[in-house]
Tab-separated table of C-alpha atoms and ligand atoms in Angstrom:
chain	number	residue	atom	x	y	z
A	474	MET	CA	73.067	-85.161	-49.264
A	475	SER	CA	70.230	-83.693	-47.192
A	476	GLN	CA	68.161	-85.730	-44.733
A	477	ASP	CA	65.291	-85.486	-47.201
A	478	GLN	CA	67.345	-86.745	-50.135
A	479	ALA	CA	68.625	-89.633	-48.004
A	480	SER	CA	65.070	-90.708	-47.115
A	481	ALA	CA	64.204	-90.666	-50.835
A	482	ALA	CA	66.677	-93.546	-51.265
A	483	ALA	CA	63.738	-95.940	-50.738
A	484	LEU	CA	62.431	-94.865	-54.139
A	485	PHE	CA	65.724	-95.661	-55.833
A	486	THR	CA	66.313	-99.271	-54.793
A	487	PRO	CA	66.113	-101.437	-57.938
A	488	LEU	CA	63.244	-103.899	-58.176
A	489	GLN	CA	62.891	-107.174	-60.092
A	490	LEU	CA	59.394	-107.837	-61.464
A	491	GLY	CA	59.438	-111.328	-62.944
A	492	ALA	CA	61.723	-110.999	-65.983
A	493	ILE	CA	61.655	-107.179	-65.884
A	494	ASP	CA	64.278	-105.301	-63.900
A	495	ALA	CA	63.298	-101.815	-62.846
A	496	LYS	CA	66.072	-99.376	-61.902
A	497	ASN	CA	63.855	-97.546	-59.399
A	498	ARG	CA	60.393	-97.718	-57.840
A	499	ILE	CA	58.936	-94.607	-59.435
A	500	PHE	CA	56.706	-96.056	-62.156
A	501	MET	CA	54.727	-94.205	-64.804
A	502	ALA	CA	51.033	-95.122	-64.625
A	503	PRO	CA	49.075	-95.744	-67.842
A	504	LEU	CA	47.575	-92.471	-69.065
A	505	THR	CA	45.068	-92.168	-71.902
A	506	ARG	CA	46.194	-89.175	-74.007
A	507	SER	CA	44.252	-89.857	-77.263
A	508	ARG	CA	47.111	-88.823	-79.511
A	509	ALA	CA	47.409	-91.817	-81.847
A	510	LYS	CA	47.318	-91.131	-85.578
A	511	HIS	CA	43.650	-90.742	-86.458
A	512	ASP	CA	43.987	-93.033	-89.426
A	513	GLY	CA	44.317	-96.543	-87.990
A	514	ASP	CA	44.928	-95.690	-84.305
A	515	VAL	CA	48.695	-95.906	-84.890
A	516	PRO	CA	51.365	-94.595	-82.473
A	517	SER	CA	53.771	-92.038	-83.959
A	518	ALA	CA	57.208	-90.449	-83.492
A	519	THR	CA	55.527	-87.839	-81.269
A	520	ASN	CA	54.292	-90.596	-78.941
A	521	ALA	CA	57.826	-92.052	-78.959
A	522	ARG	CA	59.282	-88.685	-77.911
A	523	TYR	CA	56.760	-88.338	-75.055
A	524	TYR	CA	57.565	-91.775	-73.639
A	525	ALA	CA	61.347	-91.440	-74.136
A	526	GLN	CA	61.252	-88.157	-72.173
A	527	ARG	CA	59.952	-90.244	-69.234
A	528	ALA	CA	62.392	-93.166	-69.555
A	529	ALA	CA	64.069	-92.429	-66.196
A	530	SER	CA	61.008	-94.085	-64.630
A	531	GLY	CA	61.696	-97.602	-63.266
A	532	LEU	CA	58.887	-98.882	-65.472
A	533	ILE	CA	56.618	-97.111	-67.931
A	534	ILE	CA	53.192	-98.692	-68.179
A	535	ALA	CA	52.107	-97.373	-71.558
A	536	GLU	CA	48.577	-96.122	-72.051
A	537	ALA	CA	45.533	-98.364	-72.380
A	538	THR	CA	45.617	-99.868	-75.872
A	539	GLN	CA	42.716	-101.663	-77.540
A	540	ILE	CA	43.218	-105.309	-78.440
A	541	SER	CA	40.626	-105.121	-81.233
A	542	GLN	CA	38.293	-102.582	-82.764
A	543	GLN	CA	35.523	-103.952	-80.517
A	544	GLY	CA	37.786	-103.133	-77.569
A	545	LYS	CA	37.889	-99.430	-78.490
A	546	GLY	CA	35.941	-96.894	-76.459
A	547	TYR	CA	37.316	-93.435	-77.169
A	548	ALA	CA	38.543	-91.480	-80.181
A	549	TYR	CA	42.262	-91.537	-81.055
A	550	THR	CA	43.393	-94.216	-78.591
A	551	PRO	CA	46.057	-96.587	-79.970
A	552	GLY	CA	45.570	-100.227	-80.884
A	553	ILE	CA	47.831	-103.298	-80.945
A	554	TYR	CA	46.098	-105.520	-83.486
A	555	THR	CA	47.378	-104.304	-86.907
A	556	ASP	CA	50.831	-104.403	-88.476
A	557	ALA	CA	50.880	-100.595	-88.672
A	558	GLN	CA	50.122	-100.348	-84.950
A	559	ILE	CA	52.911	-102.817	-84.117
A	560	ALA	CA	55.338	-100.783	-86.264
A	561	GLY	CA	54.180	-97.562	-84.572
A	562	TRP	CA	54.724	-99.010	-81.101
A	563	LYS	CA	58.192	-100.194	-82.189
A	564	LEU	CA	59.152	-96.504	-82.556
A	565	VAL	CA	58.082	-96.031	-78.934
A	566	THR	CA	59.830	-99.069	-77.438
A	567	ASP	CA	63.047	-98.373	-79.382
A	568	ALA	CA	63.116	-94.763	-78.158
A	569	VAL	CA	62.460	-95.780	-74.530
A	570	HIS	CA	65.075	-98.545	-74.593
A	571	ALA	CA	67.639	-96.230	-76.221
A	572	ALA	CA	67.038	-93.828	-73.318
A	573	GLY	CA	67.625	-96.659	-70.793
A	574	GLY	CA	63.990	-97.284	-69.813
A	575	LYS	CA	61.649	-100.273	-69.509
A	576	ILE	CA	58.129	-100.247	-70.910
A	577	VAL	CA	55.117	-102.564	-70.820
A	578	LEU	CA	51.859	-102.129	-72.715
A	579	GLN	CA	48.445	-102.003	-71.083
A	580	LEU	CA	46.058	-104.345	-72.924
A	581	TRP	CA	42.512	-103.006	-73.004
A	582	HIS	CA	38.994	-104.031	-73.952
A	583	VAL	CA	36.535	-101.346	-72.923
A	584	GLY	CA	33.400	-103.530	-72.981
A	585	ARG	CA	30.402	-101.229	-72.611
A	586	ILE	CA	32.344	-97.924	-72.234
A	587	SER	CA	32.024	-97.179	-75.919
A	588	HIS	CA	29.688	-95.909	-78.590
A	589	PRO	CA	28.451	-97.416	-81.884
A	590	SER	CA	30.433	-94.721	-83.770
A	591	LEU	CA	33.641	-96.374	-82.465
A	592	GLN	CA	32.548	-99.979	-82.943
A	593	PRO	CA	32.933	-102.300	-85.953
A	594	GLY	CA	29.942	-101.872	-88.271
A	595	GLY	CA	28.403	-99.257	-85.960
A	596	GLN	CA	27.202	-102.004	-83.630
A	597	LEU	CA	26.290	-101.660	-79.967
A	598	PRO	CA	29.184	-102.063	-77.517
A	599	VAL	CA	29.313	-105.401	-75.695
A	600	ALA	CA	29.345	-106.250	-71.978
A	601	PRO	CA	28.663	-109.174	-69.635
A	602	SER	CA	25.053	-107.990	-69.309
A	603	SER	CA	22.657	-105.613	-71.013
A	604	VAL	CA	22.431	-103.271	-68.014
A	605	ALA	CA	21.728	-99.551	-68.424
A	606	PHE	CA	24.444	-97.414	-66.834
A	607	GLU	CA	25.615	-93.833	-66.587
A	608	SER	CA	28.809	-92.991	-68.404
A	609	LYS	CA	30.071	-90.798	-71.166
A	610	THR	CA	32.802	-91.311	-73.699
A	611	TYR	CA	34.117	-89.143	-76.534
A	612	ASN	CA	34.208	-89.695	-80.252
A	613	ASP	CA	35.305	-87.269	-82.963
A	614	THR	CA	32.240	-85.082	-82.306
A	615	GLY	CA	32.890	-84.628	-78.570
A	616	PHE	CA	31.339	-86.206	-75.462
A	617	VAL	CA	28.521	-88.718	-75.999
A	618	ASP	CA	26.440	-90.919	-73.673
A	619	CYS	CA	27.288	-94.627	-73.676
A	620	PRO	CA	24.232	-96.648	-74.752
A	621	THR	CA	22.957	-99.755	-72.974
A	622	PRO	CA	25.254	-102.523	-74.251
A	623	ARG	CA	24.490	-105.906	-75.783
A	624	ALA	CA	25.212	-108.909	-73.521
A	625	LEU	CA	27.960	-111.181	-74.855
A	626	ARG	CA	26.970	-114.737	-75.776
A	627	VAL	CA	29.109	-117.495	-74.233
A	628	ASP	CA	30.277	-118.482	-77.705
A	629	GLU	CA	31.811	-115.011	-78.205
A	630	LEU	CA	34.123	-115.203	-75.189
A	631	PRO	CA	36.831	-117.436	-76.748
A	632	GLY	CA	37.282	-114.883	-79.553
A	633	ILE	CA	37.946	-112.084	-77.050
A	634	ILE	CA	40.409	-114.307	-75.175
A	635	GLU	CA	42.141	-114.953	-78.510
A	636	ASP	CA	42.282	-111.206	-79.181
A	637	PHE	CA	44.040	-110.685	-75.829
A	638	ARG	CA	46.448	-113.538	-76.567
A	639	THR	CA	47.329	-112.124	-80.002
A	640	ALA	CA	47.649	-108.602	-78.613
A	641	ALA	CA	50.152	-109.827	-76.008
A	642	LYS	CA	52.240	-111.507	-78.707
A	643	ASN	CA	52.004	-108.344	-80.812
A	644	ALA	CA	53.232	-106.285	-77.841
A	645	ILE	CA	56.327	-108.481	-77.566
A	646	ALA	CA	56.835	-108.250	-81.342
A	647	ALA	CA	56.652	-104.443	-80.949
A	648	GLY	CA	59.514	-104.603	-78.447
A	649	PHE	CA	57.679	-104.203	-75.150
A	650	ASP	CA	59.236	-105.716	-72.018
A	651	GLY	CA	55.833	-107.130	-71.075
A	652	VAL	CA	52.166	-106.266	-70.708
A	653	GLU	CA	49.681	-105.176	-68.079
A	654	VAL	CA	46.168	-106.594	-68.443
A	655	HIS	CA	43.616	-103.838	-67.777
A	656	SER	CA	41.209	-105.360	-65.248
A	657	ALA	CA	40.275	-102.034	-63.607
A	658	ASN	CA	38.240	-98.853	-63.993
A	659	GLY	CA	34.938	-100.261	-65.192
A	660	TYR	CA	36.193	-101.763	-68.473
A	661	LEU	CA	35.339	-105.250	-69.757
A	662	LEU	CA	37.169	-107.385	-67.199
A	663	ASP	CA	36.017	-105.195	-64.290
A	664	GLN	CA	32.461	-105.371	-65.688
A	665	PHE	CA	32.621	-109.158	-65.411
A	666	LEU	CA	34.055	-109.049	-61.894
A	667	LYS	CA	31.546	-106.707	-60.260
A	668	ASP	CA	27.922	-107.547	-59.570
A	669	LYS	CA	26.419	-104.179	-60.549
A	670	SER	CA	27.463	-104.718	-64.182
A	671	ASN	CA	27.396	-108.531	-64.260
A	672	THR	CA	23.913	-109.978	-63.803
A	673	ARG	CA	24.545	-113.118	-65.852
A	674	THR	CA	22.964	-116.374	-64.757
A	675	ASP	CA	25.411	-118.700	-66.545
A	676	GLU	CA	28.860	-119.871	-65.364
A	677	TYR	CA	30.240	-116.322	-65.875
A	678	GLY	CA	27.857	-114.589	-63.446
A	679	GLY	CA	26.365	-114.959	-59.979
A	680	SER	CA	28.909	-116.330	-57.504
A	681	ILE	CA	32.353	-114.775	-57.088
A	682	GLU	CA	33.849	-117.985	-58.536
A	683	ASN	CA	31.759	-117.462	-61.664
A	684	ARG	CA	32.438	-113.744	-62.032
A	685	VAL	CA	36.242	-114.184	-61.956
A	686	ARG	CA	36.091	-116.966	-64.570
A	687	PHE	CA	36.367	-114.823	-67.717
A	688	PRO	CA	38.981	-112.339	-66.398
A	689	LEU	CA	41.132	-115.273	-65.175
A	690	ALA	CA	40.837	-117.000	-68.543
A	691	VAL	CA	42.058	-113.830	-70.233
A	692	VAL	CA	45.046	-113.448	-67.895
A	693	ALA	CA	45.899	-117.166	-68.200
A	694	ALA	CA	45.867	-116.910	-72.016
A	695	VAL	CA	48.138	-113.849	-71.946
A	696	CYS	CA	50.551	-115.675	-69.610
A	697	GLU	CA	50.567	-118.695	-71.896
A	698	ALA	CA	51.273	-116.449	-74.894
A	699	ILE	CA	54.285	-114.537	-73.566
A	700	GLY	CA	55.264	-116.057	-70.182
A	701	SER	CA	53.806	-115.021	-66.834
A	702	ASP	CA	57.079	-113.330	-65.819
A	703	ARG	CA	56.258	-110.595	-68.338
A	704	VAL	CA	52.607	-110.142	-67.341
A	705	GLY	CA	51.097	-107.802	-64.785
A	706	ILE	CA	47.528	-106.853	-64.038
A	707	ARG	CA	45.793	-103.647	-62.928
A	708	ILE	CA	42.849	-103.877	-60.570
A	709	ALA	CA	40.637	-101.276	-58.883
A	710	PRO	CA	38.710	-103.117	-56.189
A	711	GLU	CA	36.588	-100.197	-55.038
A	712	THR	CA	36.330	-97.950	-58.062
A	713	HIS	CA	32.973	-96.784	-59.387
A	714	PHE	CA	34.551	-95.342	-62.567
A	715	GLY	CA	32.268	-96.279	-65.463
A	716	ASP	CA	29.360	-96.904	-63.048
A	717	VAL	CA	30.657	-100.256	-61.765
A	718	GLY	CA	30.426	-101.420	-58.180
A	719	ASP	CA	30.264	-104.536	-56.082
A	720	SER	CA	28.240	-105.565	-53.056
A	721	ASN	CA	31.353	-107.100	-51.398
A	722	PRO	CA	34.596	-105.857	-52.952
A	723	ALA	CA	36.771	-107.230	-50.150
A	724	ALA	CA	35.552	-110.833	-50.647
A	725	LEU	CA	35.615	-110.505	-54.445
A	726	PHE	CA	39.185	-109.213	-54.614
A	727	GLU	CA	40.526	-111.574	-51.930
A	728	HIS	CA	39.328	-114.428	-54.100
A	729	TYR	CA	40.571	-112.829	-57.311
A	730	VAL	CA	44.111	-112.223	-56.011
A	731	ASP	CA	44.244	-115.730	-54.502
A	732	ARG	CA	43.466	-117.151	-57.924
A	733	LEU	CA	45.871	-114.772	-59.655
A	734	ASN	CA	48.636	-115.965	-57.307
A	735	ALA	CA	48.501	-119.347	-59.040
A	736	LEU	CA	49.446	-117.640	-62.340
A	737	LYS	CA	52.735	-116.267	-60.903
A	738	LEU	CA	52.432	-112.812	-62.455
A	739	ALA	CA	55.304	-110.314	-62.536
A	740	PHE	CA	53.224	-107.720	-60.658
A	741	VAL	CA	49.805	-106.651	-59.459
A	742	HIS	CA	49.040	-102.935	-59.852
A	743	VAL	CA	46.333	-101.712	-57.503
A	744	ILE	CA	44.321	-98.492	-57.656
A	745	GLU	CA	43.624	-97.956	-53.975
A	746	GLY	CA	40.183	-96.361	-53.494
A	747	GLU	CA	38.241	-94.340	-56.051
A	748	THR	CA	40.132	-93.848	-59.335
A	749	GLY	CA	41.539	-90.326	-59.189
A	750	GLY	CA	39.556	-89.698	-55.997
A	751	SER	CA	39.245	-90.701	-52.350
A	752	ARG	CA	41.675	-93.279	-50.981
A	753	GLU	CA	39.469	-93.836	-47.921
A	754	LEU	CA	36.343	-95.645	-49.067
A	755	GLY	CA	36.603	-98.197	-46.267
A	756	GLY	CA	35.585	-101.303	-48.209
A	757	VAL	CA	39.040	-102.848	-48.715
A	758	ASP	CA	42.095	-102.951	-46.435
A	759	TYR	CA	44.959	-102.558	-48.926
A	760	VAL	CA	47.722	-103.529	-46.508
A	761	ALA	CA	45.865	-106.805	-45.863
A	762	LEU	CA	45.246	-107.302	-49.592
A	763	ARG	CA	48.923	-106.698	-50.248
A	764	LYS	CA	49.819	-109.510	-47.826
A	765	ARG	CA	47.704	-111.952	-49.839
A	766	ILE	CA	49.424	-111.008	-53.116
A	767	ALA	CA	52.374	-113.341	-53.740
A	768	THR	CA	54.124	-111.059	-56.223
A	769	THR	CA	55.308	-107.464	-56.582
A	770	TYR	CA	52.717	-104.891	-55.452
A	771	VAL	CA	52.587	-101.661	-57.448
A	772	ALA	CA	50.403	-99.056	-55.729
A	773	ASN	CA	48.589	-96.167	-57.366
A	774	ASN	CA	46.175	-93.352	-56.614
A	775	GLY	CA	46.982	-89.934	-55.304
A	776	TYR	CA	50.428	-90.758	-53.914
A	777	THR	CA	52.798	-87.893	-53.220
A	778	ARG	CA	56.567	-88.308	-53.096
A	779	GLU	CA	56.405	-88.443	-49.289
A	780	MET	CA	53.577	-91.008	-49.228
A	781	ALA	CA	55.545	-93.187	-51.642
A	782	ILE	CA	58.720	-92.991	-49.567
A	783	ASP	CA	56.799	-93.932	-46.412
A	784	ALA	CA	54.824	-96.773	-48.035
A	785	ILE	CA	57.929	-98.314	-49.634
A	786	ALA	CA	60.072	-97.865	-46.516
A	787	ALA	CA	57.326	-99.513	-44.403
A	788	GLY	CA	57.206	-102.451	-46.832
A	789	HIS	CA	53.527	-101.865	-47.614
A	790	VAL	CA	54.179	-101.467	-51.315
A	791	ASP	CA	57.052	-102.327	-53.656
A	792	ALA	CA	56.675	-99.472	-56.149
A	793	VAL	CA	54.321	-96.566	-56.798
A	794	ALA	CA	52.845	-95.645	-60.176
A	795	PHE	CA	52.378	-91.902	-60.715
A	796	GLY	CA	49.950	-90.716	-63.368
A	797	VAL	CA	49.190	-86.991	-63.561
A	798	PRO	CA	52.533	-85.983	-61.961
A	799	PHE	CA	54.360	-87.804	-64.792
A	800	LEU	CA	52.161	-86.162	-67.403
A	801	ALA	CA	53.357	-82.657	-66.460
A	802	ASN	CA	56.891	-83.582	-65.349
A	803	PRO	CA	58.994	-85.521	-67.851
A	804	ASP	CA	61.811	-85.448	-65.294
A	805	LEU	CA	59.629	-86.502	-62.339
A	806	VAL	CA	62.290	-88.999	-61.210
A	807	GLU	CA	64.938	-86.272	-60.950
A	808	ARG	CA	62.509	-83.917	-59.220
A	809	PHE	CA	61.727	-86.635	-56.679
A	810	ARG	CA	65.427	-87.283	-56.154
A	811	LEU	CA	65.935	-83.609	-55.347
A	812	GLY	CA	62.631	-82.943	-53.619
A	813	ALA	CA	62.021	-80.248	-56.247
A	814	GLU	CA	58.742	-78.513	-57.095
A	815	LEU	CA	56.455	-80.029	-59.717
A	816	ASN	CA	54.951	-78.480	-62.852
A	817	LYS	CA	51.161	-78.114	-62.725
A	818	PRO	CA	49.252	-80.158	-65.340
A	819	ASP	CA	46.959	-78.465	-67.817
A	820	GLN	CA	43.624	-80.340	-67.909
A	821	ALA	CA	42.696	-78.805	-71.275
A	822	THR	CA	45.482	-80.758	-73.016
A	823	PHE	CA	44.990	-84.151	-71.312
A	824	TYR	CA	43.126	-85.774	-74.222
A	825	GLY	CA	43.705	-85.275	-77.935
A	826	GLY	CA	45.549	-82.449	-79.642
A	827	ASP	CA	49.216	-82.204	-80.581
A	828	GLU	CA	52.617	-81.771	-78.905
A	829	HIS	CA	51.316	-78.910	-76.788
A	830	GLY	CA	50.715	-80.178	-73.277
A	831	TYR	CA	52.284	-83.470	-74.339
A	832	THR	CA	56.006	-83.211	-75.089
A	833	ASP	CA	56.554	-79.554	-74.125
A	834	TYR	CA	56.451	-79.599	-70.318
A	835	PRO	CA	59.777	-78.171	-69.093
A	836	THR	CA	62.392	-80.176	-67.210
A	837	LEU	CA	64.193	-78.542	-64.274
A	838	GLU	CA	67.182	-78.025	-66.554
A	839	LEU	CA	65.158	-76.183	-69.170
A	840	ALA	CA	63.297	-74.165	-66.555
A	841	ALA	CA	66.644	-73.040	-65.046
A	842	LYS	CA	67.847	-71.816	-68.464
A	843	SER	CA	64.737	-69.793	-69.287
B	1043	8OZ	C1	40.484	-91.573	-68.723
B	1043	8OZ	C2	39.970	-91.387	-69.979
B	1043	8OZ	C3	39.909	-92.446	-70.851
B	1043	8OZ	C4	40.356	-93.699	-70.461
B	1043	8OZ	C5	41.367	-95.678	-67.364
B	1043	8OZ	C6	41.848	-96.073	-69.665
B	1043	8OZ	O1	40.829	-94.981	-66.493
B	1043	8OZ	C7	41.382	-95.226	-68.759
B	1043	8OZ	C8	40.880	-93.892	-69.178
B	1043	8OZ	C9	40.928	-92.805	-68.311
B	1043	8OZ	O2	41.864	-96.759	-67.053
């Protein structure tokens, strides 16, 4: 074994996350691919093949999945609120488990990142506040501007919490090992957390204590539904994705993680810096944040193999979730073991389309034969 392969051992130490045992620390990050069946947003055998190809990952965090039609924000993303969707996801979890992997489902309500064409009855998307913002989404005609959303009434919040609770139970019925609540990237829960998108004057807006109230109620309900040892959360303290932002992200997320600690989650998954962008925004010290988090810390955002080895070996993070590298390299785990070169991803096939750019990226083995 080379010096380099020996140092990679840090990536291959097993890790227990609540009730989920991961065989290594190379996780697959949730990746929106918009390849659900167009009729009913149902996962298919093609989706099962894609995930099973990546089952060597310690934990697959399956793509963001809407908990209701209101929670949908893009064309062709999968749901987890109908019987057909549960049956479709069962194909995926069976294939991943047969290949020796673990898989959790990311539960998603987009809030205002949507368009009436994707909403029940063609209605306006909903959000904590009716604040104009800059973001685009895509429907079956292509990219469209997101309109100014309608502010949710207090009496609508219990229904959304119920939708999350039911979605978590559905995920377990579909064979998932657990769920990750999507509280990042400018979607509904992040919209409540951050003061640029949340201008409410009731008990769900204003102070930090008020802004965390709804997201915490969602996470608590999901924990109650399936057990907190099968629940993780994804946060993005500093992201501006979806035109969110906060005047004091460090204080907001210190408070949020302190409160999440009481729920005894299986893991907290943190996008460090700008989603898909700079890791050095300067507003949050992630090593300090990690110390406040009383459970497993899964790091994400622009990590290379070497950065992951160093961060795990230093004890700064427990596991690293890789997004785009996993998209183009079904055998990323083996490539990391060997220190091998990576396939380059093709941006044109990220969202929508068929097997091309989805299940046809070559493994090292296939590349050697051709
Ligand atoms: C890219 C395109 C559509 C959705 C996220 C769910 O950023 C997403 C997403 C990313 O969390």
